[in-house]
């Protein structure tokens, strides 16, 4: 079980290290419990705090206040490495590329083994059928879809208790999204992985057991997609109100 207890995150607008009235609050007194083995989608307007929330769970950003409890232990002060060893793994929106490093190297580190049979079993789960793919360099020559498969494989190789994916559909074609959703659902069910996906994509929102709508650093809604649709429609790019009468009115856009 992963429990967020009154967590907040503030960042100084001016870059100063001390808290001041000018500090920007990104996550505000947010509490939620992620149940083991469930699939969650986090969505909301740009700048609402979705990715920040994911990074707080992973320890990439440090809490300003509150605590994070994982399997009965307070992990609020643990490093990224310590959280990874505890079973929390993170997939970035824009995966890193490593010149001179092969997929085999990365996957062996993630899996804790260089046994080729084990590596082949992992890559087959993400739809890679060519053994030669293991020896590709993880550099700028890879396509968006290829680098995403590599990152998905390294996440899966860790056999995580909690897998966090920040906008996993970024940089991939529309035909890849369906198989990716199926992959994450399969891993969730087969390995009882608590899966958290930050996304605007309807395919992930439909696949989720629970959808969390983040707005202004708080959970504005928790439930299924059907219940969220009226709220999501209200969060459209253009809101027609007293400030938005003309077609070219810049105030119309959030």
GROMACS .gro file of C-alpha atoms in nm:
model
  254
    1UNK     CA    1   0.000   0.000   0.000
    2UNK     CA    2   0.120   0.350  -0.090
    3UNK     CA    3  -0.025   0.631   0.120
    4UNK     CA    4   0.021   1.004   0.069
    5UNK     CA    5  -0.051   1.196   0.388
    6UNK     CA    6  -0.110   1.572   0.361
    7UNK     CA    7   0.179   1.618   0.119
    8UNK     CA    8   0.271   1.962  -0.014
    9UNK     CA    9   0.537   2.093  -0.250
   10UNK     CA   10   0.633   2.456  -0.287
   11UNK     CA   11   0.900   2.612  -0.500
   12UNK     CA   12   1.035   2.968  -0.461
   13UNK     CA   13   0.928   3.190  -0.750
   14UNK     CA   14   1.243   3.396  -0.713
   15UNK     CA   15   1.475   3.098  -0.677
   16UNK     CA   16   1.547   3.187  -0.315
   17UNK     CA   17   1.599   2.900  -0.076
   18UNK     CA   18   1.372   3.027   0.202
   19UNK     CA   19   0.997   3.011   0.207
   20UNK     CA   20   0.826   3.342   0.137
   21UNK     CA   21   0.480   3.470   0.040
   22UNK     CA   22   0.600   3.457  -0.323
   23UNK     CA   23   0.658   3.082  -0.310
   24UNK     CA   24   0.449   2.888  -0.560
   25UNK     CA   25   0.247   2.599  -0.419
   26UNK     CA   26   0.230   2.317  -0.673
   27UNK     CA   27   0.092   2.036  -0.452
   28UNK     CA   28  -0.121   2.139  -0.156
   29UNK     CA   29  -0.210   1.916   0.143
   30UNK     CA   30  -0.287   1.620  -0.081
   31UNK     CA   31  -0.383   1.284   0.068
   32UNK     CA   32  -0.458   0.961  -0.113
   33UNK     CA   33  -0.407   0.585  -0.076
   34UNK     CA   34  -0.303   0.373  -0.375
   35UNK     CA   35  -0.421   0.016  -0.323
   36UNK     CA   36  -0.190  -0.276  -0.412
   37UNK     CA   37  -0.229  -0.415  -0.764
   38UNK     CA   38  -0.460  -0.144  -0.896
   39UNK     CA   39  -0.426   0.070  -1.209
   40UNK     CA   40  -0.445   0.448  -1.161
   41UNK     CA   41  -0.446   0.728  -1.418
   42UNK     CA   42  -0.358   1.083  -1.315
   43UNK     CA   43  -0.483   1.359  -1.542
   44UNK     CA   44  -0.568   1.728  -1.535
   45UNK     CA   45  -0.478   2.061  -1.695
   46UNK     CA   46  -0.120   2.146  -1.784
   47UNK     CA   47   0.057   2.289  -1.480
   48UNK     CA   48  -0.186   2.133  -1.232
   49UNK     CA   49   0.084   1.927  -1.057
   50UNK     CA   50   0.046   1.582  -1.217
   51UNK     CA   51   0.412   1.517  -1.294
   52UNK     CA   52   0.522   1.688  -0.973
   53UNK     CA   53   0.304   1.447  -0.777
   54UNK     CA   54   0.462   1.149  -0.954
   55UNK     CA   55   0.812   1.284  -0.888
   56UNK     CA   56   0.734   1.334  -0.518
   57UNK     CA   57   0.637   0.967  -0.489
   58UNK     CA   58   0.964   0.865  -0.658
   59UNK     CA   59   1.173   1.108  -0.453
   60UNK     CA   60   1.290   1.311  -0.753
   61UNK     CA   61   1.136   1.615  -0.582
   62UNK     CA   62   1.151   1.653  -0.205
   63UNK     CA   63   0.836   1.710  -0.001
   64UNK     CA   64   0.784   2.050   0.157
   65UNK     CA   65   0.557   1.890   0.415
   66UNK     CA   66   0.359   1.573   0.477
   67UNK     CA   67   0.470   1.212   0.449
   68UNK     CA   68   0.466   0.912   0.215
   69UNK     CA   69   0.404   0.569   0.365
   70UNK     CA   70   0.491   0.257   0.166
   71UNK     CA   71   0.406  -0.087   0.300
   72UNK     CA   72   0.389   0.050   0.654
   73UNK     CA   73   0.718   0.242   0.645
   74UNK     CA   74   0.773   0.617   0.610
   75UNK     CA   75   0.983   0.666   0.296
   76UNK     CA   76   0.959   1.047   0.291
   77UNK     CA   77   1.334   1.090   0.347
   78UNK     CA   78   1.456   0.798   0.136
   79UNK     CA   79   1.662   0.862  -0.177
   80UNK     CA   80   1.552   0.766  -0.528
   81UNK     CA   81   1.787   0.467  -0.513
   82UNK     CA   82   1.644   0.352  -0.181
   83UNK     CA   83   1.288   0.384  -0.307
   84UNK     CA   84   1.382   0.189  -0.619
   85UNK     CA   85   1.526  -0.089  -0.404
   86UNK     CA   86   1.201  -0.088  -0.204
   87UNK     CA   87   1.006  -0.156  -0.524
   88UNK     CA   88   0.906   0.184  -0.669
   89UNK     CA   89   1.016   0.245  -1.029
   90UNK     CA   90   0.970   0.549  -1.256
   91UNK     CA   91   0.938   0.581  -1.634
   92UNK     CA   92   1.015   0.929  -1.764
   93UNK     CA   93   0.818   1.123  -2.023
   94UNK     CA   94   1.142   1.174  -2.216
   95UNK     CA   95   1.368   0.874  -2.146
   96UNK     CA   96   1.740   0.937  -2.123
   97UNK     CA   97   1.973   0.829  -2.403
   98UNK     CA   98   2.323   0.703  -2.329
   99UNK     CA   99   2.588   0.725  -2.597
  100UNK     CA  100   2.811   0.418  -2.592
  101UNK     CA  101   2.564   0.212  -2.383
  102UNK     CA  102   2.362  -0.072  -2.530
  103UNK     CA  103   2.012  -0.185  -2.446
  104UNK     CA  104   2.167  -0.510  -2.320
  105UNK     CA  105   2.379  -0.313  -2.071
  106UNK     CA  106   2.081  -0.122  -1.931
  107UNK     CA  107   1.853  -0.423  -1.918
  108UNK     CA  108   2.117  -0.635  -1.742
  109UNK     CA  109   2.155  -0.368  -1.474
  110UNK     CA  110   1.778  -0.340  -1.426
  111UNK     CA  111   1.727  -0.717  -1.418
  112UNK     CA  112   2.031  -0.780  -1.198
  113UNK     CA  113   2.142  -1.048  -1.441
  114UNK     CA  114   2.307  -1.078  -1.782
  115UNK     CA  115   2.152  -1.419  -1.849
  116UNK     CA  116   2.040  -1.396  -2.211
  117UNK     CA  117   1.737  -1.622  -2.167
  118UNK     CA  118   1.609  -1.391  -1.895
  119UNK     CA  119   1.672  -1.081  -2.106
  120UNK     CA  120   1.492  -1.235  -2.404
  121UNK     CA  121   1.194  -1.319  -2.184
  122UNK     CA  122   1.173  -0.955  -2.073
  123UNK     CA  123   1.201  -0.801  -2.420
  124UNK     CA  124   0.939  -1.039  -2.556
  125UNK     CA  125   0.694  -0.897  -2.300
  126UNK     CA  126   0.730  -0.550  -2.454
  127UNK     CA  127   0.689  -0.680  -2.808
  128UNK     CA  128   1.056  -0.696  -2.914
  129UNK     CA  129   1.110  -1.008  -3.123
  130UNK     CA  130   1.465  -0.950  -3.251
  131UNK     CA  131   1.761  -1.055  -3.039
  132UNK     CA  132   1.971  -0.800  -3.229
  133UNK     CA  133   1.770  -0.524  -3.064
  134UNK     CA  134   1.954  -0.595  -2.739
  135UNK     CA  135   2.277  -0.471  -2.893
  136UNK     CA  136   2.137  -0.140  -3.017
  137UNK     CA  137   2.304   0.168  -2.870
  138UNK     CA  138   2.072   0.376  -2.655
  139UNK     CA  139   2.148   0.698  -2.841
  140UNK     CA  140   1.990   0.961  -3.065
  141UNK     CA  141   1.953   0.716  -3.355
  142UNK     CA  142   1.666   0.536  -3.184
  143UNK     CA  143   1.309   0.628  -3.273
  144UNK     CA  144   1.062   0.745  -3.010
  145UNK     CA  145   0.891   0.406  -3.012
  146UNK     CA  146   1.220   0.218  -2.972
  147UNK     CA  147   1.337   0.426  -2.677
  148UNK     CA  148   0.997   0.381  -2.510
  149UNK     CA  149   1.019   0.002  -2.549
  150UNK     CA  150   1.364   0.009  -2.394
  151UNK     CA  151   1.244   0.208  -2.094
  152UNK     CA  152   0.934  -0.009  -2.050
  153UNK     CA  153   1.156  -0.317  -2.053
  154UNK     CA  154   1.390  -0.173  -1.789
  155UNK     CA  155   1.095  -0.083  -1.566
  156UNK     CA  156   0.942  -0.430  -1.604
  157UNK     CA  157   1.280  -0.596  -1.540
  158UNK     CA  158   1.279  -0.453  -1.188
  159UNK     CA  159   0.956  -0.643  -1.105
  160UNK     CA  160   0.828  -0.330  -0.928
  161UNK     CA  161   0.564  -0.320  -0.660
  162UNK     CA  162   0.476   0.031  -0.782
  163UNK     CA  163   0.538   0.137  -1.144
  164UNK     CA  164   0.499   0.506  -1.231
  165UNK     CA  165   0.482   0.615  -1.596
  166UNK     CA  166   0.490   0.986  -1.682
  167UNK     CA  167   0.301   1.038  -2.012
  168UNK     CA  168   0.427   0.711  -2.166
  169UNK     CA  169   0.262   0.789  -2.502
  170UNK     CA  170   0.492   1.089  -2.564
  171UNK     CA  171   0.682   1.053  -2.892
  172UNK     CA  172   0.514   0.734  -3.012
  173UNK     CA  173   0.267   0.677  -3.294
  174UNK     CA  174  -0.104   0.624  -3.241
  175UNK     CA  175  -0.081   0.256  -3.341
  176UNK     CA  176   0.155   0.187  -3.049
  177UNK     CA  177  -0.071   0.323  -2.775
  178UNK     CA  178  -0.317   0.031  -2.772
  179UNK     CA  179  -0.047  -0.236  -2.732
  180UNK     CA  180   0.122  -0.023  -2.464
  181UNK     CA  181  -0.200   0.000  -2.262
  182UNK     CA  182  -0.248  -0.376  -2.296
  183UNK     CA  183   0.112  -0.432  -2.181
  184UNK     CA  184   0.075  -0.219  -1.868
  185UNK     CA  185  -0.260  -0.380  -1.782
  186UNK     CA  186  -0.112  -0.726  -1.831
  187UNK     CA  187   0.186  -0.648  -1.609
  188UNK     CA  188  -0.046  -0.500  -1.349
  189UNK     CA  189  -0.265  -0.809  -1.336
  190UNK     CA  190   0.002  -1.079  -1.377
  191UNK     CA  191   0.243  -0.931  -1.122
  192UNK     CA  192  -0.005  -0.743  -0.902
  193UNK     CA  193   0.183  -0.421  -0.975
  194UNK     CA  194   0.034  -0.095  -0.853
  195UNK     CA  195   0.044   0.104  -1.178
  196UNK     CA  196   0.028   0.485  -1.188
  197UNK     CA  197   0.010   0.653  -1.529
  198UNK     CA  198   0.022   1.031  -1.579
  199UNK     CA  199  -0.157   1.096  -1.907
  200UNK     CA  200  -0.406   1.301  -2.107
  201UNK     CA  201  -0.467   1.007  -2.340
  202UNK     CA  202  -0.818   0.862  -2.326
  203UNK     CA  203  -0.690   0.507  -2.377
  204UNK     CA  204  -0.506   0.516  -2.043
  205UNK     CA  205  -0.795   0.693  -1.867
  206UNK     CA  206  -1.036   0.420  -1.986
  207UNK     CA  207  -0.798   0.145  -1.874
  208UNK     CA  208  -0.764   0.278  -1.520
  209UNK     CA  209  -0.942   0.125  -1.223
  210UNK     CA  210  -0.937   0.472  -1.067
  211UNK     CA  211  -0.886   0.809  -1.234
  212UNK     CA  212  -0.744   1.099  -1.033
  213UNK     CA  213  -0.811   1.449  -1.164
  214UNK     CA  214  -0.553   1.696  -1.034
  215UNK     CA  215  -0.644   2.062  -1.035
  216UNK     CA  216  -0.440   2.339  -0.872
  217UNK     CA  217  -0.236   2.091  -0.674
  218UNK     CA  218  -0.529   1.901  -0.525
  219UNK     CA  219  -0.736   1.597  -0.615
  220UNK     CA  220  -1.051   1.743  -0.769
  221UNK     CA  221  -1.203   1.405  -0.852
  222UNK     CA  222  -1.140   1.036  -0.783
  223UNK     CA  223  -1.343   0.769  -0.961
  224UNK     CA  224  -1.409   0.629  -1.307
  225UNK     CA  225  -1.381   0.806  -1.642
  226UNK     CA  226  -1.757   0.835  -1.687
  227UNK     CA  227  -1.786   1.041  -1.371
  228UNK     CA  228  -1.490   1.258  -1.470
  229UNK     CA  229  -1.608   1.346  -1.820
  230UNK     CA  230  -1.829   1.643  -1.721
  231UNK     CA  231  -1.536   1.790  -1.526
  232UNK     CA  232  -1.286   1.723  -1.804
  233UNK     CA  233  -1.514   1.891  -2.057
  234UNK     CA  234  -1.526   2.196  -1.830
  235UNK     CA  235  -1.143   2.205  -1.841
  236UNK     CA  236  -1.140   2.266  -2.218
  237UNK     CA  237  -0.880   2.497  -2.373
  238UNK     CA  238  -1.132   2.775  -2.429
  239UNK     CA  239  -1.386   2.883  -2.170
  240UNK     CA  240  -1.662   3.110  -2.294
  241UNK     CA  241  -1.734   3.355  -2.015
  242UNK     CA  242  -1.760   3.731  -1.969
  243UNK     CA  243  -1.390   3.767  -2.058
  244UNK     CA  244  -1.419   3.556  -2.370
  245UNK     CA  245  -1.662   3.710  -2.615
  246UNK     CA  246  -1.438   3.782  -2.914
  247UNK     CA  247  -1.296   3.503  -3.128
  248UNK     CA  248  -0.942   3.639  -3.091
  249UNK     CA  249  -0.955   3.725  -2.723
  250UNK     CA  250  -0.628   3.604  -2.573
  251UNK     CA  251  -0.787   3.585  -2.226
  252UNK     CA  252  -0.990   3.292  -2.354
  253UNK     CA  253  -0.690   3.061  -2.323
  254UNK     CA  254  -0.567   2.921  -1.996
   0.00000   0.00000   0.00000
